[in-house]
CSV table of N, CA and C in Angstrom, one decimal:
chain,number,residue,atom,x,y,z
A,1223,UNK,N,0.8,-1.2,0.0
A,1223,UNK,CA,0.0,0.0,0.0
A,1223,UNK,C,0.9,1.3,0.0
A,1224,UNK,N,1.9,1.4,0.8
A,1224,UNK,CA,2.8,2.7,1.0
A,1224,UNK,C,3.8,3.0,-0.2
A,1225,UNK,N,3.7,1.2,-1.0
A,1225,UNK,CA,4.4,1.8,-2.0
A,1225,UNK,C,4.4,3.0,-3.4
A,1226,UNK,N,3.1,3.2,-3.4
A,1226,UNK,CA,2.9,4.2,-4.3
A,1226,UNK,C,2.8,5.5,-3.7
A,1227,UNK,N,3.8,5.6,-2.5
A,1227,UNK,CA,3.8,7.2,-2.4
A,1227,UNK,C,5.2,7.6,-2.1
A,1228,UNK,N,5.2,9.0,-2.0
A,1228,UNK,CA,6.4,9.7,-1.7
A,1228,UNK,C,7.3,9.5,-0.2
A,1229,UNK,N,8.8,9.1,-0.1
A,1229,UNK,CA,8.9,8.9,1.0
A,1229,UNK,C,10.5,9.7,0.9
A,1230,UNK,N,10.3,10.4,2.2
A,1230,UNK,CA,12.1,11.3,2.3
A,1230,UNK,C,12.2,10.9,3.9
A,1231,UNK,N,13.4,10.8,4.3
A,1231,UNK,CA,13.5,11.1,5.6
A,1231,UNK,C,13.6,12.3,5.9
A,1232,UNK,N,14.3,12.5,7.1
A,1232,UNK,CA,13.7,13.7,8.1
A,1232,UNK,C,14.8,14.0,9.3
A,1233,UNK,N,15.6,14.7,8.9
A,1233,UNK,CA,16.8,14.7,9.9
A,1233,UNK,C,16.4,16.0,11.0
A,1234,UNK,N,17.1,16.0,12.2
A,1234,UNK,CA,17.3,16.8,12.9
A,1234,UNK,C,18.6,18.0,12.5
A,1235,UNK,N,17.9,19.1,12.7
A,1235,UNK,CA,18.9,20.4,12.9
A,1235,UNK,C,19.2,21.0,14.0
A,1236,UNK,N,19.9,21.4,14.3
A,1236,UNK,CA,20.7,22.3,16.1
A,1236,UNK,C,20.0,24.0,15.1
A,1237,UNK,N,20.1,24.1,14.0
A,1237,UNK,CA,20.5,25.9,13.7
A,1237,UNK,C,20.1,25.3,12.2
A,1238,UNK,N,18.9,26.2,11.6
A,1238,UNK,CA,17.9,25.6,10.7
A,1238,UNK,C,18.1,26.2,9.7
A,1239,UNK,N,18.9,27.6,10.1
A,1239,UNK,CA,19.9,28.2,8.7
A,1239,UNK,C,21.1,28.0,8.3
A,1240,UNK,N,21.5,27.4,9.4
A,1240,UNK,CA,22.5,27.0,9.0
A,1240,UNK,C,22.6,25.5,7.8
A,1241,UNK,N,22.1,24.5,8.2
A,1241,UNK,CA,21.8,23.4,7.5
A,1241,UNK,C,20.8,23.7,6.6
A,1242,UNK,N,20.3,24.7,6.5
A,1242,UNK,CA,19.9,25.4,4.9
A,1242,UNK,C,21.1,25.6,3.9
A,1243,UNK,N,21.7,26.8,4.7
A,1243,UNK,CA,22.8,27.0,3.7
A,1243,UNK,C,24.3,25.4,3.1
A,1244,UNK,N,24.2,24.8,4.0
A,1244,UNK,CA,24.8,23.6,3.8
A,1244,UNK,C,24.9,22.9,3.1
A,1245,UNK,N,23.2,22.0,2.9
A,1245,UNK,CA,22.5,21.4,1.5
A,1245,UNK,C,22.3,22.6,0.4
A,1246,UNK,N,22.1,23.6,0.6
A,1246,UNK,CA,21.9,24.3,-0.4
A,1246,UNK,C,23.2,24.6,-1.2
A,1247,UNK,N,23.7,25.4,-0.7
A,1247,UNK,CA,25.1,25.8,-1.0
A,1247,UNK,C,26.1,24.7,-1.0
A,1248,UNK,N,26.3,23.8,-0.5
A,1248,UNK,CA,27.7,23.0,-0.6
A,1248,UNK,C,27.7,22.0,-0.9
A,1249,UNK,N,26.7,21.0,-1.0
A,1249,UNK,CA,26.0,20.0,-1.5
A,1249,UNK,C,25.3,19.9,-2.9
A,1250,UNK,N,24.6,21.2,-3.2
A,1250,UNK,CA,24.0,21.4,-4.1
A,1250,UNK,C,22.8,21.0,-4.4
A,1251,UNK,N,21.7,20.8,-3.4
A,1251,UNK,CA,20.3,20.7,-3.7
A,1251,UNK,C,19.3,21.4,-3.4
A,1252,UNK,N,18.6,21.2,-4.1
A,1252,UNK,CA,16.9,22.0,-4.8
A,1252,UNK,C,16.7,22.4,-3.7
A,1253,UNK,N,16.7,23.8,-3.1
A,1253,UNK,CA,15.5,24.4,-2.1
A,1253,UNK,C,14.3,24.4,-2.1
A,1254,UNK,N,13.4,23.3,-1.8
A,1254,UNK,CA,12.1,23.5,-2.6
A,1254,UNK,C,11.1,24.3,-1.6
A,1255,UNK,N,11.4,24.6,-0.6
A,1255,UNK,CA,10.4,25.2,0.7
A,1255,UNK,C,11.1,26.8,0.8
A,1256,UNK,N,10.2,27.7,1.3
A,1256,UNK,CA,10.7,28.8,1.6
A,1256,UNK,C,12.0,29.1,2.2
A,1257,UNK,N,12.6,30.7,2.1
A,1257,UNK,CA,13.5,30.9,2.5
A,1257,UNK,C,13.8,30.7,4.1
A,1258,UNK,N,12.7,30.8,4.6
A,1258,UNK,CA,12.9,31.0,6.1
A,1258,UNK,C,11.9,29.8,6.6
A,1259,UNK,N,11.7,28.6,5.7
A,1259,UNK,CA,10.5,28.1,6.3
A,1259,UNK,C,11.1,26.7,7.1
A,1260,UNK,N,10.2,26.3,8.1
A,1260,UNK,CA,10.9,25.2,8.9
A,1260,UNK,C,9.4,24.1,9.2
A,1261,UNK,N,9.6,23.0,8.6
A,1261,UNK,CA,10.6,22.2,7.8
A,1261,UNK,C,11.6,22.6,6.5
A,1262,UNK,N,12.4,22.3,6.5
A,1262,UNK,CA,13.1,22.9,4.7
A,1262,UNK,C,13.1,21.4,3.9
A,1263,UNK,N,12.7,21.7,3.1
A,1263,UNK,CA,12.3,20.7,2.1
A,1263,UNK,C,13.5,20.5,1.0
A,1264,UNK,N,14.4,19.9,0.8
A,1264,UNK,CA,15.2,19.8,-0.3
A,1264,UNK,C,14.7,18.6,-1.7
A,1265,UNK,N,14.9,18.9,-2.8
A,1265,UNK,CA,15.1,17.6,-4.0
A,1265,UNK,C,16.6,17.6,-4.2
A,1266,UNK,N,16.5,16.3,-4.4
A,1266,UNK,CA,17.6,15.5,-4.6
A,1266,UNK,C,17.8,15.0,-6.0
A,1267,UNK,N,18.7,14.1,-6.3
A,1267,UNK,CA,18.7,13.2,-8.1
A,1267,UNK,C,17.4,12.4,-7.8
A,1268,UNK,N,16.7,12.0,-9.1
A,1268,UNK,CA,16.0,11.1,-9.6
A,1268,UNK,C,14.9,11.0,-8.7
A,1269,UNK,N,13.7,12.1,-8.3
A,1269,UNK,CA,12.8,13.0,-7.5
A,1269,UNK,C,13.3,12.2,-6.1
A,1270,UNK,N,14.3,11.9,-5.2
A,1270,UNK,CA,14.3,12.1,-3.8
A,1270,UNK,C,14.5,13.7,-3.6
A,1271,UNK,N,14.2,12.9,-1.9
A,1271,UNK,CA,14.6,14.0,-1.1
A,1271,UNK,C,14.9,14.2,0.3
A,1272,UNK,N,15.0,15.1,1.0
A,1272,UNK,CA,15.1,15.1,2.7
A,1272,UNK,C,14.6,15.9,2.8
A,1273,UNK,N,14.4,15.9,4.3
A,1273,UNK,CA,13.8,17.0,5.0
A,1273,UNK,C,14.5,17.2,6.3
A,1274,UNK,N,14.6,18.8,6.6
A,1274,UNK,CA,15.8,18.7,7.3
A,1274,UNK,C,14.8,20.0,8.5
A,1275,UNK,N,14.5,19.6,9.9
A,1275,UNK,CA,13.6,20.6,10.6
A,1275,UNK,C,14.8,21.1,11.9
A,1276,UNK,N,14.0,22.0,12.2
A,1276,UNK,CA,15.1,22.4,13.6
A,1276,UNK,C,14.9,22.0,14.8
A,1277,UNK,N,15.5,21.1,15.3
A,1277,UNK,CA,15.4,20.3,16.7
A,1277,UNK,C,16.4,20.6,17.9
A,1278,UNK,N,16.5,21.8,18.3
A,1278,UNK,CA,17.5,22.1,19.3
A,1278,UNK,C,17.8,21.4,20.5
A,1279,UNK,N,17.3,20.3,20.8
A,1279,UNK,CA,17.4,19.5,21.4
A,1279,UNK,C,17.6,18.1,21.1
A,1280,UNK,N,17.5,17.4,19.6
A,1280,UNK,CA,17.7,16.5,19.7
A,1280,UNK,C,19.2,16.0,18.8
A,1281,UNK,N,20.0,15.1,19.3
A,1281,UNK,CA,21.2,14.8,18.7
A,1281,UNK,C,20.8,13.8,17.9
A,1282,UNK,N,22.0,13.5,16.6
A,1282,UNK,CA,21.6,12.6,15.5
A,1282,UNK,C,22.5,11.5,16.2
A,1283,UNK,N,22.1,10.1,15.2
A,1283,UNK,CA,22.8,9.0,15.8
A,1283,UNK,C,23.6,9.0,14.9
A,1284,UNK,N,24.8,7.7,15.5
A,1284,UNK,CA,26.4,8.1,15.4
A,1284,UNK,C,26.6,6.9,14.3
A,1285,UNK,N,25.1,7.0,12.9
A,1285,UNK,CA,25.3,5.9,11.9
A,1285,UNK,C,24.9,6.8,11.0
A,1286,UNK,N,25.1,6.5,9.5
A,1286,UNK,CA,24.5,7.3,8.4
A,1286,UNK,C,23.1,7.1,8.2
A,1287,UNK,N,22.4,8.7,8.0
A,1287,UNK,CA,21.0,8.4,8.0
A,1287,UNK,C,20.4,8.6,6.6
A,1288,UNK,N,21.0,9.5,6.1
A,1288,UNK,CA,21.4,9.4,4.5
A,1288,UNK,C,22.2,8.6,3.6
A,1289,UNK,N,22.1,8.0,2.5
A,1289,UNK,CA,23.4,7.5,1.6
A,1289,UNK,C,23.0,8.1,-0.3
A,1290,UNK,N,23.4,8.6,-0.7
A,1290,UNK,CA,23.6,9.2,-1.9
A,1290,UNK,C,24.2,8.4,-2.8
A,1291,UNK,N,23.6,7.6,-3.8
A,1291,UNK,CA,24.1,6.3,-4.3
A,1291,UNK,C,25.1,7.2,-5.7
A,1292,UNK,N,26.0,7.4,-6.2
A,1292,UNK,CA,26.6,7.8,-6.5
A,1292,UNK,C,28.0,7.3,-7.6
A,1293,UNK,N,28.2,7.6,-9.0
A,1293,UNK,CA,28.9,7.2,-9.6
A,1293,UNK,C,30.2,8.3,-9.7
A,1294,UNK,N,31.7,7.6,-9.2
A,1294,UNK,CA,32.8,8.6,-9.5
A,1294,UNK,C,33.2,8.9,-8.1
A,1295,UNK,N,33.1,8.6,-6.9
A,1295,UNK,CA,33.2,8.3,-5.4
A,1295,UNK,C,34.1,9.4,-5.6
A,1296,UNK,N,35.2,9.2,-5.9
A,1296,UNK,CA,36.7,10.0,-5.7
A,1296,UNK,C,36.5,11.0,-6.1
A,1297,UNK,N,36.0,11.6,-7.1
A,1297,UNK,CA,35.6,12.8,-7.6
A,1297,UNK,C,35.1,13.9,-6.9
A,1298,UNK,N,33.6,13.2,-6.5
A,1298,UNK,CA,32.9,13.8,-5.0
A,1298,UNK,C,33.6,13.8,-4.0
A,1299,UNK,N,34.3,13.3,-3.7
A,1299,UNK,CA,34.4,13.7,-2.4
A,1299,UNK,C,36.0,14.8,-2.8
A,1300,UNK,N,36.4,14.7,-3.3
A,1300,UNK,CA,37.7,15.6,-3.7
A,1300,UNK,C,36.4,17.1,-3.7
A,1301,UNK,N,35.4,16.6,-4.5
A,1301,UNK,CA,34.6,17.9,-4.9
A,1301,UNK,C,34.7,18.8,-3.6
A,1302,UNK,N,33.7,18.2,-2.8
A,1302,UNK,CA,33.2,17.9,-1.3
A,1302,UNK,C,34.3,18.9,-0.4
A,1303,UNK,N,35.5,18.2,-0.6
A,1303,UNK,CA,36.4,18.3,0.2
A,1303,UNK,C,36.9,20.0,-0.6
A,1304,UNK,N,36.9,20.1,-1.4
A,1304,UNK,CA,36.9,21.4,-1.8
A,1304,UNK,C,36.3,22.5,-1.3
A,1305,UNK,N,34.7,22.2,-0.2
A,1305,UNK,CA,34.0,23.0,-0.2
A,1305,UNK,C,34.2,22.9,1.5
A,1306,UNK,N,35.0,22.3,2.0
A,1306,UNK,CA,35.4,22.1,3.1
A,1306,UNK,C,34.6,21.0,4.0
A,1307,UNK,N,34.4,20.0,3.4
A,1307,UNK,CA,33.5,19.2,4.1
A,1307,UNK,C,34.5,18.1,4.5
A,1308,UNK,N,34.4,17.7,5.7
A,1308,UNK,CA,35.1,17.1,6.6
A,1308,UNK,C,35.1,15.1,6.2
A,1309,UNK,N,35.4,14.6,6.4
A,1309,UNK,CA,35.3,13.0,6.1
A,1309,UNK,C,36.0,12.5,7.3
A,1310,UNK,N,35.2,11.0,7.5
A,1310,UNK,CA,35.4,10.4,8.8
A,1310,UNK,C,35.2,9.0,8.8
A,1311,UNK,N,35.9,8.0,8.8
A,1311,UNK,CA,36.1,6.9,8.8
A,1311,UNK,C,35.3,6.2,9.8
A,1312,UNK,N,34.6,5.7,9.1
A,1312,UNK,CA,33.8,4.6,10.3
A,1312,UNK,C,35.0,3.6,11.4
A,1313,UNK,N,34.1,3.5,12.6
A,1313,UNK,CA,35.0,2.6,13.4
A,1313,UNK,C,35.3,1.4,12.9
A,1314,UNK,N,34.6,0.5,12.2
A,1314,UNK,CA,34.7,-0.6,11.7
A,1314,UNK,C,34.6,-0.5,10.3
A,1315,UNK,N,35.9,-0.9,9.7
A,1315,UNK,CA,35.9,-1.2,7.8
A,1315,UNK,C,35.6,-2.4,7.8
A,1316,UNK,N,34.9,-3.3,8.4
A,1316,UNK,CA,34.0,-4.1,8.3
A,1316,UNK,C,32.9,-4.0,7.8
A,1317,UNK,N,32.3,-4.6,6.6
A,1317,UNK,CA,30.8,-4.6,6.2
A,1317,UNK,C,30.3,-5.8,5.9
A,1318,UNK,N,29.5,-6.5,6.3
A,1318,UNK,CA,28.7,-7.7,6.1
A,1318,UNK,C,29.7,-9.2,5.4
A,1319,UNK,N,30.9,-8.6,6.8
A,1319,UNK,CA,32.7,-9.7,6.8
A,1319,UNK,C,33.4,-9.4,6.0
A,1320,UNK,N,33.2,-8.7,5.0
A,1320,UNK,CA,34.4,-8.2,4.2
A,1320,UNK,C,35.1,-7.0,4.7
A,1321,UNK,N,36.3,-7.0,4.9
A,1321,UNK,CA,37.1,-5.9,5.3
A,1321,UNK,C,37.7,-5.1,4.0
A,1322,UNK,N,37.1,-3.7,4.4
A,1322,UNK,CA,37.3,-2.8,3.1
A,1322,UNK,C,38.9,-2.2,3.1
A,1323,UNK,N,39.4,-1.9,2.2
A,1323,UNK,CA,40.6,-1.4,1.6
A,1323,UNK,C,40.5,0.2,1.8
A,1324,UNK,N,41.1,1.0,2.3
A,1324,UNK,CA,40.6,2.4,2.3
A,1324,UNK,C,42.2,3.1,1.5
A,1325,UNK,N,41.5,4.2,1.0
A,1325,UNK,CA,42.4,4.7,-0.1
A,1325,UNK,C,41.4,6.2,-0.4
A,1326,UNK,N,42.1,7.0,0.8
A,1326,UNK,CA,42.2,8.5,0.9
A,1326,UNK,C,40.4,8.6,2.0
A,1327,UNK,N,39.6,8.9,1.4
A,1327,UNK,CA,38.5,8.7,2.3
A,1327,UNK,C,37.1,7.9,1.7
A,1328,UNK,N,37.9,7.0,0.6
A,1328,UNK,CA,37.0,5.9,0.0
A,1328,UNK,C,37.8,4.2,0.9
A,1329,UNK,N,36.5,3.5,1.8
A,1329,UNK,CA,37.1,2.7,1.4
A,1329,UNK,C,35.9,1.6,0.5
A,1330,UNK,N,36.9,0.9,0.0
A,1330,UNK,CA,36.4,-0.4,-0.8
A,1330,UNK,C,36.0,-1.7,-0.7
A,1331,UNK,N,34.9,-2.0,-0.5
A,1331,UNK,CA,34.4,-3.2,0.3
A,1331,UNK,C,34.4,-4.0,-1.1
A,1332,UNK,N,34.6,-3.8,-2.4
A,1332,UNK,CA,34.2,-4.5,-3.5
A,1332,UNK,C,33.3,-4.4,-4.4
A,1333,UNK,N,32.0,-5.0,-3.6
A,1333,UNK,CA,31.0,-4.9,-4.8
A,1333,UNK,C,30.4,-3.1,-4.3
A,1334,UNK,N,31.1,-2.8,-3.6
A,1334,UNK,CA,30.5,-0.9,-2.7
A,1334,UNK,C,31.5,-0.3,-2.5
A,1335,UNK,N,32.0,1.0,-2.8
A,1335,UNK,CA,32.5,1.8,-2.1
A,1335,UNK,C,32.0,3.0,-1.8
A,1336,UNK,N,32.7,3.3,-0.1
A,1336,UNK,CA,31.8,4.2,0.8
A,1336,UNK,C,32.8,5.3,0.8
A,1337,UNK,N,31.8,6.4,1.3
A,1337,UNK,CA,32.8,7.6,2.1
A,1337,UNK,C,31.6,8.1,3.1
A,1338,UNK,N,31.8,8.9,3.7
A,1338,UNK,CA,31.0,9.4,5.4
A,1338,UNK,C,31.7,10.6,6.1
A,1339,UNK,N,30.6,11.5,5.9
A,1339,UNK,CA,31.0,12.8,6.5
A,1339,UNK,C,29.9,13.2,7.0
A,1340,UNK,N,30.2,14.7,8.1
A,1340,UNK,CA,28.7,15.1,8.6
A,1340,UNK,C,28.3,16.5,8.1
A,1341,UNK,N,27.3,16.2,7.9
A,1341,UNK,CA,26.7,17.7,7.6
A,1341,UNK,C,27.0,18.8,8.8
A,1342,UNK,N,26.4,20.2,9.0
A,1342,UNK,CA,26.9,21.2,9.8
A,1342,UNK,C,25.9,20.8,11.2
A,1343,UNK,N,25.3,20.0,11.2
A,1343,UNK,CA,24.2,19.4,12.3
A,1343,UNK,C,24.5,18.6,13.1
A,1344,UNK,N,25.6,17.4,12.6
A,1344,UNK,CA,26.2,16.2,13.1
A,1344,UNK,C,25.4,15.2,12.3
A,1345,UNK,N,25.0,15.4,11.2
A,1345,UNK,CA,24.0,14.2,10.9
A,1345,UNK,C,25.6,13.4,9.9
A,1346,UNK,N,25.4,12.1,10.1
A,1346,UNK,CA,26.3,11.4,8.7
A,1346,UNK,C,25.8,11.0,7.5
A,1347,UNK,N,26.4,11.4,6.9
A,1347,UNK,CA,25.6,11.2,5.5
A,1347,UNK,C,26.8,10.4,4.8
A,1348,UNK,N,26.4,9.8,4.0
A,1348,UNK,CA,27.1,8.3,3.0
A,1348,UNK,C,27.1,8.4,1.5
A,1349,UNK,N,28.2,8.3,1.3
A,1349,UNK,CA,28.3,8.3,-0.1
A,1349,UNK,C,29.0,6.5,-0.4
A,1350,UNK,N,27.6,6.1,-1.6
A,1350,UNK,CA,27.8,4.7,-2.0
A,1350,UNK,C,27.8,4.6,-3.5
A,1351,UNK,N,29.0,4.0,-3.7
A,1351,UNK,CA,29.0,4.0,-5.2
A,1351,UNK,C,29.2,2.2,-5.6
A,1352,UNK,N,28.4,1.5,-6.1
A,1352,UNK,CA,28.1,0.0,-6.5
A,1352,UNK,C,28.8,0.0,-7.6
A,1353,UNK,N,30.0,-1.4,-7.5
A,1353,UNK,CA,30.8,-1.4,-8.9
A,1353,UNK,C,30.3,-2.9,-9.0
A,1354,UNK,N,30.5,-2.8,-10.5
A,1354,UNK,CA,30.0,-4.3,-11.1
A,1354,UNK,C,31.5,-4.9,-11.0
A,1355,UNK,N,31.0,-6.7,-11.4
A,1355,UNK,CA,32.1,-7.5,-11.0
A,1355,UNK,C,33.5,-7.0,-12.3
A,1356,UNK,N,33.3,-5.8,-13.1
A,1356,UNK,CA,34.8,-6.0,-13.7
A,1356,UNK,C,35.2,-4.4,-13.5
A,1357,UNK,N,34.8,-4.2,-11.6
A,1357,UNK,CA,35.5,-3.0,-11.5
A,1357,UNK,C,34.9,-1.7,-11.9
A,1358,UNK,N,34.1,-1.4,-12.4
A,1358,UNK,CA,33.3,0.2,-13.0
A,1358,UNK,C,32.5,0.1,-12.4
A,1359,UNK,N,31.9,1.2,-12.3
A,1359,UNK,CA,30.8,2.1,-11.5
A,1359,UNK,C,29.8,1.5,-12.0
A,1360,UNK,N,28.9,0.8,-11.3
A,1360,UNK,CA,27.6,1.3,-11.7
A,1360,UNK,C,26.3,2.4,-11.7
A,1361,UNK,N,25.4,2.3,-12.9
A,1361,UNK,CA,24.7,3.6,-13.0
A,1361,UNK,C,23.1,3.1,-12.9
């Protein structure tokens, strides 16, 4: 039944302009709600989206609550890292037994490679890029 409708998550914000300017400006997605309006509604690729409200009281958890499936990993995040966005290695390069290879702030689990940084909130957000078995990106 739920599948024929629209679904975004919903993160928490400490500072509601701030993590406006953040997604908007440094990430690069669609403002679709007013300048000053709370919830802030962002679009995303291929009609997602999030929603990002201001919760001065509540902390995000210490896993990715976003992942941005993503072709060219190293690119973005070099992009990323341009714009001064911070990257952070998970405690465990462990993923479902395979121990990933890390090389700069991608590591490589094989058939996935991740990166993980936090927005200006503390939220983690994930960058996943799926390679087929002879090595390239999947699209």
């Amino acid at each position: 039944m739920l599948g024929e409708f629209f679904l975004n998550p919903v993160l928490p914000a400490q500072d509601g302009d701030r993590a406006r300017a953040f997604y908007r400006d440094v990430l690069g997605l669609t403002l679709m709600s007013g300048p000053g309006d709370d919830p802030i509604f962002f679009r995303a690729g291929d009609g997602t989206s999030v929603l990002i409200t201001e919760m001065p009281d509540r902390r995000p958890p210490e896993y990715a609550t976003i992942s941005f499936m993503v072709t060219g990993i190293e690119a973005i995040v070099a992009f990323l890292e341009s714009r001064n966005v911070l990257f952070e290695l998970p405690d465990s390069l462990s993923f479902s037994g395979v121990e990933g290879s890390v090389a700069g702030h991608v590591v490589d689990y094989g058939p996935v490679k991740s990166a993980w940084f936090r927005d200006t909130e503390g939220n983690i957000l994930a960058l996943n890029e799926i390679v087929t078995d002879d090595g390239s990106a999947s699209s």
